[in-house]
Amino acid sequence: MKLPVKMTINGQTTSHEVEPRLLLVHYIRENVGLTGTHVGCDTSQCGACTILMNGQAVKACNLFAVQADGASIQTIEGLAKNGELHPIQQGFWEKHGLQCGFCTPGMIMAACQLLERYPTPTEEQIRHQLEGNLCRCTGYHNIVKAIQWAAETMAAKK
Amino acid sequence: MYPAAFEYHAPASVREALGLLGQYKDDAKLLAGGHSLVPMMKLRLAQPKHLIDLKKIPGLSYIKEDGGAIAIGAMTTHWQVESSALLKQKCPVLSETAAVIGDPAVRNLGTIGGSLAHADPAADMPATIIAHGAEFVCEGPKGRRTVKVDDWFLGLMSTAVKEDELLVEVRVPLWAGKTGGAYLKFPHPASRFAVVGAAAVVTLDGAGKCTKAGVGITGAGIKAVRARDVEAGLVGKNLDQATIEAAAAKAAEGVDVQADLQGSVEYKSHLCRVFARRALEAAVKRARG
């Protein structure tokens, strides 16, 4: 039996009738058409599907869309404003924080929460907070630098 | 991966959830944070016909001081435990344990009640809960009852919660006097689950003699256990290095250590002894202040 779900994604309200077993990540990608959120391992380990739900980083492959009924969701598509990259996105650009880019949306969404909880993070804090996001290209070195760049930039703007 | 089809229920009260549980019995599974259950459903290791989501029930998420204990609502997330100012002050090992569960996204949704009711043999929190001598409050059709931690973990992913009950609260006794604790684990490099984890809580009297000790071991066997022989080697003694080492040497005794992909019985027994020693060293150092 299908159930109605309604949520706000990047500020826009969406509503659909879905099967309860539909995963949130497939809802976002296929029903709403926002394909920036990736499906990687599909076992809640790699973090490629990380989004913000009510301000908290969660793995969208490990949630059913019906669990997100009424929630406010933010995906990678909602970060840039008026054609200007978010400082975290800009940091990944400046510090070459990616190679293939597959893990990048999840990395950036995880970094959003990281910098909200730890606005001036140590390198150790960054690495600990990224434990749920796997990158198979870069060895994380430049990802850490990108987030440090973003932290400094965001602090300077305040 | 798609799980098998199921019907979704989001009850608004514990009573309503218990009604659904009584109605669907074995065909139903309770959904808390879903970070153990949903992966199992995706792999079709679990195929419940009815999923009862507890998220919409108000009043199951809290951390408060209550009559000599810290009471934690079953739906309190690992992140809430990790970041709680009250726990950091009064029971810091609980926060520190929560901070090494899975990863930040897992901790945002995973719950203390879900973890302790699921009883994964490699979960972190069971060791710490055993070391603290916590209690579990279950609610069923006939009301509430309290279960001591030593009666909670029955076997592989099996606990004392009955099929018509819900775990609603975990009660952790407040630390008294000169008490210190620590949880340390050897994490699996990919999953971050504990290959072996050890939690220790020790209380010292004015002369530095140990009056109370709690030691829990997780990961090594089919369930988390109390390391009674280690505790017996500590109580009544001054916890110098030789005493700690002699006590920790018994950390694998009474643990039904299982060989698995992570290591042999010998290797995991060795990890029990090493991590019990390290946890005790840290706990004693903190108790001395």
PDB file of N, CA and C in Angstrom, chain B residues 105-174:
ATOM      1  N   ALA B 105      27.144  10.299  10.966  1.00  0.00           N
ATOM      2  CA  ALA B 105      25.805  10.151  10.384  1.00  0.00           C
ATOM      3  C   ALA B 105      25.050   9.001  11.049  1.00  0.00           C
ATOM      4  N   VAL B 106      25.767   7.948  11.377  1.00  0.00           N
ATOM      5  CA  VAL B 106      25.153   6.824  12.100  1.00  0.00           C
ATOM      6  C   VAL B 106      24.707   7.284  13.484  1.00  0.00           C
ATOM      7  N   ARG B 107      25.567   8.077  14.141  1.00  0.00           N
ATOM      8  CA  ARG B 107      25.251   8.523  15.507  1.00  0.00           C
ATOM      9  C   ARG B 107      24.074   9.501  15.546  1.00  0.00           C
ATOM     10  N   ASN B 108      23.832  10.187  14.425  1.00  0.00           N
ATOM     11  CA  ASN B 108      22.701  11.120  14.383  1.00  0.00           C
ATOM     12  C   ASN B 108      21.362  10.398  14.438  1.00  0.00           C
ATOM     13  N   LEU B 109      21.318   9.166  13.960  1.00  0.00           N
ATOM     14  CA  LEU B 109      20.047   8.436  13.925  1.00  0.00           C
ATOM     15  C   LEU B 109      20.015   7.246  14.862  1.00  0.00           C
ATOM     16  N   GLY B 110      21.141   6.558  15.011  1.00  0.00           N
ATOM     17  CA  GLY B 110      21.191   5.388  15.883  1.00  0.00           C
ATOM     18  C   GLY B 110      20.863   5.771  17.311  1.00  0.00           C
ATOM     19  N   THR B 111      20.158   4.887  18.027  1.00  0.00           N
ATOM     20  CA  THR B 111      19.707   5.206  19.383  1.00  0.00           C
ATOM     21  C   THR B 111      20.303   4.252  20.410  1.00  0.00           C
ATOM     22  N   ILE B 112      20.380   4.718  21.653  1.00  0.00           N
ATOM     23  CA  ILE B 112      20.931   3.883  22.727  1.00  0.00           C
ATOM     24  C   ILE B 112      20.017   2.683  22.984  1.00  0.00           C
ATOM     25  N   GLY B 113      18.712   2.917  22.942  1.00  0.00           N
ATOM     26  CA  GLY B 113      17.779   1.812  23.176  1.00  0.00           C
ATOM     27  C   GLY B 113      17.825   0.797  22.045  1.00  0.00           C
ATOM     28  N   GLY B 114      17.902   1.291  20.819  1.00  0.00           N
ATOM     29  CA  GLY B 114      17.977   0.398  19.666  1.00  0.00           C
ATOM     30  C   GLY B 114      19.214  -0.477  19.730  1.00  0.00           C
ATOM     31  N   SER B 115      20.350   0.142  20.057  1.00  0.00           N
ATOM     32  CA  SER B 115      21.605  -0.596  20.123  1.00  0.00           C
ATOM     33  C   SER B 115      21.549  -1.662  21.207  1.00  0.00           C
ATOM     34  N   LEU B 116      21.019  -1.299  22.380  1.00  0.00           N
ATOM     35  CA  LEU B 116      21.018  -2.238  23.501  1.00  0.00           C
ATOM     36  C   LEU B 116      19.950  -3.321  23.349  1.00  0.00           C
ATOM     37  N   ALA B 117      18.879  -3.023  22.617  1.00  0.00           N
ATOM     38  CA  ALA B 117      17.852  -4.041  22.384  1.00  0.00           C
ATOM     39  C   ALA B 117      18.260  -4.969  21.239  1.00  0.00           C
ATOM     40  N   HIS B 118      18.999  -4.421  20.278  1.00  0.00           N
ATOM     41  CA  HIS B 118      19.471  -5.238  19.144  1.00  0.00           C
ATOM     42  C   HIS B 118      20.601  -6.160  19.604  1.00  0.00           C
ATOM     43  N   ALA B 119      21.467  -5.644  20.502  1.00  0.00           N
ATOM     44  CA  ALA B 119      22.532  -6.447  21.119  1.00  0.00           C
ATOM     45  C   ALA B 119      23.470  -7.084  20.107  1.00  0.00           C
ATOM     46  N   ASP B 120      23.942  -6.269  19.165  1.00  0.00           N
ATOM     47  CA  ASP B 120      24.971  -6.774  18.249  1.00  0.00           C
ATOM     48  C   ASP B 120      26.197  -7.170  19.081  1.00  0.00           C
ATOM     49  N   PRO B 121      26.782  -8.334  18.803  1.00  0.00           N
ATOM     50  CA  PRO B 121      27.910  -8.777  19.639  1.00  0.00           C
ATOM     51  C   PRO B 121      29.137  -7.870  19.561  1.00  0.00           C
ATOM     52  N   ALA B 122      29.212  -7.008  18.538  1.00  0.00           N
ATOM     53  CA  ALA B 122      30.365  -6.117  18.404  1.00  0.00           C
ATOM     54  C   ALA B 122      30.003  -4.658  18.662  1.00  0.00           C
ATOM     55  N   ALA B 123      28.825  -4.411  19.237  1.00  0.00           N
ATOM     56  CA  ALA B 123      28.427  -3.035  19.543  1.00  0.00           C
ATOM     57  C   ALA B 123      29.244  -2.513  20.729  1.00  0.00           C
ATOM     58  N   ASP B 124      29.427  -1.203  20.784  1.00  0.00           N
ATOM     59  CA  ASP B 124      30.267  -0.596  21.824  1.00  0.00           C
ATOM     60  C   ASP B 124      29.536  -0.434  23.151  1.00  0.00           C
ATOM     61  N   MET B 125      28.303   0.108  23.084  1.00  0.00           N
ATOM     62  CA  MET B 125      27.618   0.535  24.303  1.00  0.00           C
ATOM     63  C   MET B 125      27.397  -0.588  25.320  1.00  0.00           C
ATOM     64  N   PRO B 126      27.156  -1.841  24.878  1.00  0.00           N
ATOM     65  CA  PRO B 126      26.939  -2.890  25.884  1.00  0.00           C
ATOM     66  C   PRO B 126      28.085  -3.019  26.895  1.00  0.00           C
ATOM     67  N   ALA B 127      29.330  -2.900  26.461  1.00  0.00           N
ATOM     68  CA  ALA B 127      30.451  -3.035  27.411  1.00  0.00           C
ATOM     69  C   ALA B 127      30.378  -1.944  28.476  1.00  0.00           C
ATOM     70  N   THR B 128      30.126  -0.720  28.052  1.00  0.00           N
ATOM     71  CA  THR B 128      30.076   0.414  28.970  1.00  0.00           C
ATOM     72  C   THR B 128      28.881   0.315  29.919  1.00  0.00           C
ATOM     73  N   ILE B 129      27.764  -0.141  29.383  1.00  0.00           N
ATOM     74  CA  ILE B 129      26.550  -0.295  30.193  1.00  0.00           C
ATOM     75  C   ILE B 129      26.761  -1.358  31.268  1.00  0.00           C
ATOM     76  N   ILE B 130      27.483  -2.443  30.920  1.00  0.00           N
ATOM     77  CA  ILE B 130      27.790  -3.504  31.899  1.00  0.00           C
ATOM     78  C   ILE B 130      28.716  -2.939  32.978  1.00  0.00           C
ATOM     79  N   ALA B 131      29.764  -2.218  32.558  1.00  0.00           N
ATOM     80  CA  ALA B 131      30.727  -1.682  33.522  1.00  0.00           C
ATOM     81  C   ALA B 131      30.051  -0.740  34.520  1.00  0.00           C
ATOM     82  N   HIS B 132      29.007  -0.045  34.067  1.00  0.00           N
ATOM     83  CA  HIS B 132      28.310   0.911  34.935  1.00  0.00           C
ATOM     84  C   HIS B 132      27.226   0.252  35.787  1.00  0.00           C
ATOM     85  N   GLY B 133      26.887  -1.005  35.523  1.00  0.00           N
ATOM     86  CA  GLY B 133      25.811  -1.654  36.282  1.00  0.00           C
ATOM     87  C   GLY B 133      24.462  -0.991  36.063  1.00  0.00           C
ATOM     88  N   ALA B 134      24.121  -0.749  34.798  1.00  0.00           N
ATOM     89  CA  ALA B 134      22.884  -0.033  34.474  1.00  0.00           C
ATOM     90  C   ALA B 134      21.658  -0.936  34.627  1.00  0.00           C
ATOM     91  N   GLU B 135      20.500  -0.310  34.497  1.00  0.00           N
ATOM     92  CA  GLU B 135      19.234  -1.048  34.522  1.00  0.00           C
ATOM     93  C   GLU B 135      18.402  -0.668  33.306  1.00  0.00           C
ATOM     94  N   PHE B 136      17.523  -1.591  32.920  1.00  0.00           N
ATOM     95  CA  PHE B 136      16.692  -1.384  31.738  1.00  0.00           C
ATOM     96  C   PHE B 136      15.222  -1.352  32.170  1.00  0.00           C
ATOM     97  N   VAL B 137      14.492  -0.369  31.653  1.00  0.00           N
ATOM     98  CA  VAL B 137      13.062  -0.289  31.954  1.00  0.00           C
ATOM     99  C   VAL B 137      12.287  -0.709  30.709  1.00  0.00           C
ATOM    100  N   CYS B 138      11.500  -1.782  30.846  1.00  0.00           N
ATOM    101  CA  CYS B 138      10.690  -2.270  29.730  1.00  0.00           C
ATOM    102  C   CYS B 138       9.225  -2.003  30.035  1.00  0.00           C
ATOM    103  N   GLU B 139       8.485  -1.622  28.985  1.00  0.00           N
ATOM    104  CA  GLU B 139       7.043  -1.415  29.172  1.00  0.00           C
ATOM    105  C   GLU B 139       6.277  -2.419  28.325  1.00  0.00           C
ATOM    106  N   GLY B 140       5.334  -3.087  28.967  1.00  0.00           N
ATOM    107  CA  GLY B 140       4.490  -4.052  28.267  1.00  0.00           C
ATOM    108  C   GLY B 140       3.034  -3.766  28.549  1.00  0.00           C
ATOM    109  N   PRO B 141       2.144  -4.647  28.090  1.00  0.00           N
ATOM    110  CA  PRO B 141       0.699  -4.417  28.288  1.00  0.00           C
ATOM    111  C   PRO B 141       0.339  -4.298  29.764  1.00  0.00           C
ATOM    112  N   LYS B 142       1.143  -4.955  30.646  1.00  0.00           N
ATOM    113  CA  LYS B 142       0.794  -4.927  32.069  1.00  0.00           C
ATOM    114  C   LYS B 142       1.564  -3.861  32.841  1.00  0.00           C
ATOM    115  N   GLY B 143       2.271  -2.999  32.150  1.00  0.00           N
ATOM    116  CA  GLY B 143       3.007  -1.942  32.836  1.00  0.00           C
ATOM    117  C   GLY B 143       4.512  -2.097  32.686  1.00  0.00           C
ATOM    118  N   ARG B 144       5.241  -1.442  33.604  1.00  0.00           N
ATOM    119  CA  ARG B 144       6.703  -1.392  33.481  1.00  0.00           C
ATOM    120  C   ARG B 144       7.376  -2.379  34.414  1.00  0.00           C
ATOM    121  N   ARG B 145       8.546  -2.842  34.019  1.00  0.00           N
ATOM    122  CA  ARG B 145       9.392  -3.632  34.912  1.00  0.00           C
ATOM    123  C   ARG B 145      10.838  -3.253  34.643  1.00  0.00           C
ATOM    124  N   THR B 146      11.688  -3.499  35.642  1.00  0.00           N
ATOM    125  CA  THR B 146      13.096  -3.137  35.524  1.00  0.00           C
ATOM    126  C   THR B 146      13.942  -4.398  35.473  1.00  0.00           C
ATOM    127  N   VAL B 147      14.926  -4.403  34.564  1.00  0.00           N
ATOM    128  CA  VAL B 147      15.811  -5.558  34.401  1.00  0.00           C
ATOM    129  C   VAL B 147      17.238  -5.100  34.673  1.00  0.00           C
ATOM    130  N   LYS B 148      17.966  -5.847  35.502  1.00  0.00           N
ATOM    131  CA  LYS B 148      19.368  -5.507  35.775  1.00  0.00           C
ATOM    132  C   LYS B 148      20.230  -5.897  34.575  1.00  0.00           C
ATOM    133  N   VAL B 149      21.333  -5.174  34.408  1.00  0.00           N
ATOM    134  CA  VAL B 149      22.140  -5.399  33.205  1.00  0.00           C
ATOM    135  C   VAL B 149      22.669  -6.832  33.158  1.00  0.00           C
ATOM    136  N   ASP B 150      22.939  -7.427  34.310  1.00  0.00           N
ATOM    137  CA  ASP B 150      23.474  -8.791  34.295  1.00  0.00           C
ATOM    138  C   ASP B 150      22.442  -9.817  33.818  1.00  0.00           C
ATOM    139  N   ASP B 151      21.169  -9.401  33.784  1.00  0.00           N
ATOM    140  CA  ASP B 151      20.123 -10.293  33.273  1.00  0.00           C
ATOM    141  C   ASP B 151      19.670  -9.901  31.872  1.00  0.00           C
ATOM    142  N   TRP B 152      20.336  -8.906  31.280  1.00  0.00           N
ATOM    143  CA  TRP B 152      19.826  -8.345  30.017  1.00  0.00           C
ATOM    144  C   TRP B 152      20.293  -9.113  28.777  1.00  0.00           C
ATOM    145  N   PHE B 153      21.610  -9.273  28.629  1.00  0.00           N
ATOM    146  CA  PHE B 153      22.127  -9.895  27.396  1.00  0.00           C
ATOM    147  C   PHE B 153      22.053 -11.417  27.541  1.00  0.00           C
ATOM    148  N   LEU B 154      21.209 -12.055  26.743  1.00  0.00           N
ATOM    149  CA  LEU B 154      20.963 -13.492  26.913  1.00  0.00           C
ATOM    150  C   LEU B 154      21.771 -14.332  25.938  1.00  0.00           C
ATOM    151  N   GLY B 155      22.011 -13.823  24.746  1.00  0.00           N
ATOM    152  CA  GLY B 155      22.725 -14.600  23.742  1.00  0.00           C
ATOM    153  C   GLY B 155      22.976 -13.746  22.530  1.00  0.00           C
ATOM    154  N   LEU B 156      23.222 -14.372  21.390  1.00  0.00           N
ATOM    155  CA  LEU B 156      23.498 -13.627  20.166  1.00  0.00           C
ATOM    156  C   LEU B 156      22.265 -12.802  19.789  1.00  0.00           C
ATOM    157  N   MET B 157      22.398 -11.477  19.828  1.00  0.00           N
ATOM    158  CA  MET B 157      21.304 -10.559  19.496  1.00  0.00           C
ATOM    159  C   MET B 157      20.014 -10.922  20.233  1.00  0.00           C
ATOM    160  N   SER B 158      20.176 -11.334  21.463  1.00  0.00           N
ATOM    161  CA  SER B 158      19.017 -11.748  22.242  1.00  0.00           C
ATOM    162  C   SER B 158      19.094 -11.108  23.629  1.00  0.00           C
ATOM    163  N   THR B 159      17.990 -10.469  24.036  1.00  0.00           N
ATOM    164  CA  THR B 159      17.968  -9.779  25.327  1.00  0.00           C
ATOM    165  C   THR B 159      16.715 -10.168  26.108  1.00  0.00           C
ATOM    166  N   ALA B 160      16.626  -9.622  27.322  1.00  0.00           N
ATOM    167  CA  ALA B 160      15.518  -9.975  28.213  1.00  0.00           C
ATOM    168  C   ALA B 160      14.205  -9.276  27.857  1.00  0.00           C
ATOM    169  N   VAL B 161      14.229  -8.386  26.861  1.00  0.00           N
ATOM    170  CA  VAL B 161      12.964  -7.733  26.503  1.00  0.00           C
ATOM    171  C   VAL B 161      12.030  -8.783  25.901  1.00  0.00           C
ATOM    172  N   LYS B 162      10.789  -8.808  26.399  1.00  0.00           N
ATOM    173  CA  LYS B 162       9.849  -9.841  25.926  1.00  0.00           C
ATOM    174  C   LYS B 162       9.200  -9.392  24.625  1.00  0.00           C
ATOM    175  N   GLU B 163       8.584 -10.354  23.926  1.00  0.00           N
ATOM    176  CA  GLU B 163       8.082 -10.041  22.583  1.00  0.00           C
ATOM    177  C   GLU B 163       6.916  -9.062  22.597  1.00  0.00           C
ATOM    178  N   ASP B 164       6.284  -8.888  23.758  1.00  0.00           N
ATOM    179  CA  ASP B 164       5.182  -7.920  23.803  1.00  0.00           C
ATOM    180  C   ASP B 164       5.604  -6.632  24.521  1.00  0.00           C
ATOM    181  N   GLU B 165       6.932  -6.459  24.687  1.00  0.00           N
ATOM    182  CA  GLU B 165       7.438  -5.294  25.430  1.00  0.00           C
ATOM    183  C   GLU B 165       8.274  -4.366  24.552  1.00  0.00           C
ATOM    184  N   LEU B 166       8.451  -3.167  25.093  1.00  0.00           N
ATOM    185  CA  LEU B 166       9.277  -2.140  24.475  1.00  0.00           C
ATOM    186  C   LEU B 166      10.304  -1.700  25.518  1.00  0.00           C
ATOM    187  N   LEU B 167      11.566  -1.585  25.114  1.00  0.00           N
ATOM    188  CA  LEU B 167      12.552  -0.969  26.006  1.00  0.00           C
ATOM    189  C   LEU B 167      12.295   0.536  25.962  1.00  0.00           C
ATOM    190  N   VAL B 168      12.031   1.162  27.125  1.00  0.00           N
ATOM    191  CA  VAL B 168      11.698   2.590  27.111  1.00  0.00           C
ATOM    192  C   VAL B 168      12.758   3.465  27.777  1.00  0.00           C
ATOM    193  N   GLU B 169      13.578   2.878  28.674  1.00  0.00           N
ATOM    194  CA  GLU B 169      14.545   3.720  29.397  1.00  0.00           C
ATOM    195  C   GLU B 169      15.738   2.889  29.848  1.00  0.00           C
ATOM    196  N   VAL B 170      16.904   3.544  29.865  1.00  0.00           N
ATOM    197  CA  VAL B 170      18.117   2.950  30.419  1.00  0.00           C
ATOM    198  C   VAL B 170      18.516   3.806  31.605  1.00  0.00           C
ATOM    199  N   ARG B 171      18.800   3.163  32.745  1.00  0.00           N
ATOM    200  CA  ARG B 171      19.145   3.919  33.956  1.00  0.00           C
ATOM    201  C   ARG B 171      20.580   3.599  34.363  1.00  0.00           C
ATOM    202  N   VAL B 172      21.405   4.633  34.417  1.00  0.00           N
ATOM    203  CA  VAL B 172      22.818   4.461  34.734  1.00  0.00           C
ATOM    204  C   VAL B 172      23.082   5.072  36.106  1.00  0.00           C
ATOM    205  N   PRO B 173      23.526   4.275  37.098  1.00  0.00           N
ATOM    206  CA  PRO B 173      23.758   4.827  38.437  1.00  0.00           C
ATOM    207  C   PRO B 173      24.796   5.953  38.406  1.00  0.00           C
ATOM    208  N   LEU B 174      24.553   6.975  39.185  1.00  0.00           N
ATOM    209  CA  LEU B 174      25.503   8.093  39.255  1.00  0.00           C
ATOM    210  C   LEU B 174      26.805   7.636  39.907  1.00  0.00           C
TER     211      LEU B 174
END
